[in-house]
Amino acid sequence: MQSITILGATGSIGVSTLDVVARHPERYRVFALTAHAKVHELAAQCEKFHPEVAVVGSADAAQQLSSLLRDAGVSTEVTYGEASLCEVASTSACTTVMAAIVGAAGLAPTIAAARAGKKVLLANKEALVISGQLFMDAIAASGSTLLPIDSEHNAIFQCLPLGYQRQPVHHGIRKILLTASGGPFLDRDVATLEHVTPEQAVAHPNWSMGRKISVDSATMMNKGLEVIEAHWLFGAMPDQIEVVIHPQSVIHSMVSYADGSVLAQLGNPDMRTPIAHALAYPERIESGVNSVDLAQIAQLNFRKPDYERFPCLQLAFDALRAGGSAAAVLNAANEIAVEAFLDRRLGFRKIPGLIESVMNSIPVEPVVDLEGVLALDHAARAKAREMIQA
Ligand code: NAD
Ligand code: MG
């Protein structure tokens, strides 16, 4: 029986995880659920799954949740704050951690899970982009099992030879082909991008996701972060990672081998598939997702990405090539830019320029420890806020 902590239980990934978990009560029990502010949603999840602990973002939210649970007769213990997130991610009472908090806020508990040797199901790509080698070292040192949830990386993992997922470049792999839908603005007239609204940007054609990753998909920074994620997860160098636009989101990524073979993983665009794969790995379980109907899909299309339309993708490759702290600075500036865009304080077309200016203003440093990289993350956020206000 796996005992699971879900970090970010009220989010898009968290809800999909609980949907899969609920289908297999004989395999999975929920140890802890966490959420930042959605207290009513978390209370409803606690009523259904009876976790031992629930963690929220503030004392106020904790008080509110406690009273909702008391009224419902649920005995879940309620705590709040980052130290509690780290505790539920590392305690011996849980075996498995779904890391599905969005952004840098998820870094500390995700690292805590890695250090404690948990089976880590990684959705929170920002945590890996910030901590890179430090995170992979923590996984290796504790003997953790790390399974990617991001659909592309989960697909790549499935297409790599068993046992060689960490160093594929040494095992006859030519390239990792990372597919990208291109988001809602793939074919929109570039001149009109200046005026797109948050509502238009978060309306992804294929996937239903949280707001931040939806904006990242519209700028293609999401694919940029995924390039960096693929580097760390699979030991692939920047030249070995190729982004391929595939608007239908049926092929979730591919691996191209030295003998000319290309292996792909196909599926409907539903995150319950990679979640079920990672939860049950190496077994396979029912996820609630139907298999693809190829005759109905009829066509799969591919094309090269347009780096002028999507400068964020280029910025991410640049950060990966620069190494050191560059990716953490890219991520921090992007988080602030996306927040400002969603609050209508920054235009959509200004996002890449802002990130580039922040990257140019903060020199790249080697990443030695978490404190050092977090200091640069904070400096990049401050710089980005200052530039937005100016
Ligand atoms: P979401 O916005 O729907 O949910 C985010 C969750 O994190 C919520 O439970 C929220 O309460 C929690 N949270 C937010 N800020 C927090 C803070 N400061 N402290 C503690 N908790 C906080 O996001 P999502 O779409 O579920 O994405 C979660 C992560 O998974 C992201 O890193 C995203 O890039 C990644 N991911 C998502 C998808 C997808 O289909 N949604 C696919 C691949 C990867
Ligand atoms: Mg993805």
Tab-separated table of N, CA and C and ligand atoms in Angstrom, residues 125 150-153 213 222-223 226, ligand 2:
chain	number	residue	atom	x	y	z
A	125	LYS	N	7.762	21.520	-12.435
A	125	LYS	CA	8.974	21.647	-13.251
A	125	LYS	C	9.845	22.813	-12.795
A	150	ASP	N	5.176	15.514	-15.990
A	150	ASP	CA	5.000	16.321	-17.196
A	150	ASP	C	4.806	15.340	-18.357
A	151	SER	N	3.756	15.539	-19.164
A	151	SER	CA	3.385	14.501	-20.140
A	151	SER	C	4.527	14.193	-21.112
A	152	GLU	N	5.292	15.228	-21.501
A	152	GLU	CA	6.392	15.012	-22.444
A	152	GLU	C	7.480	14.141	-21.814
A	153	HIS	N	7.846	14.466	-20.580
A	153	HIS	CA	8.946	13.742	-19.919
A	153	HIS	C	8.507	12.356	-19.515
A	213	ILE	N	0.784	27.789	-15.899
A	213	ILE	CA	1.317	26.933	-16.972
A	213	ILE	C	0.578	27.202	-18.288
A	222	ASN	N	6.707	27.445	-21.434
A	222	ASN	CA	6.504	26.100	-20.887
A	222	ASN	C	7.424	25.107	-21.578
A	223	LYS	N	7.501	25.184	-22.915
A	223	LYS	CA	8.380	24.249	-23.628
A	223	LYS	C	9.833	24.527	-23.286
A	226	GLU	N	10.580	22.987	-20.162
A	226	GLU	CA	10.634	21.531	-20.365
A	226	GLU	C	11.939	21.086	-21.027
B	2	MG	MG	4.240	19.416	-20.486
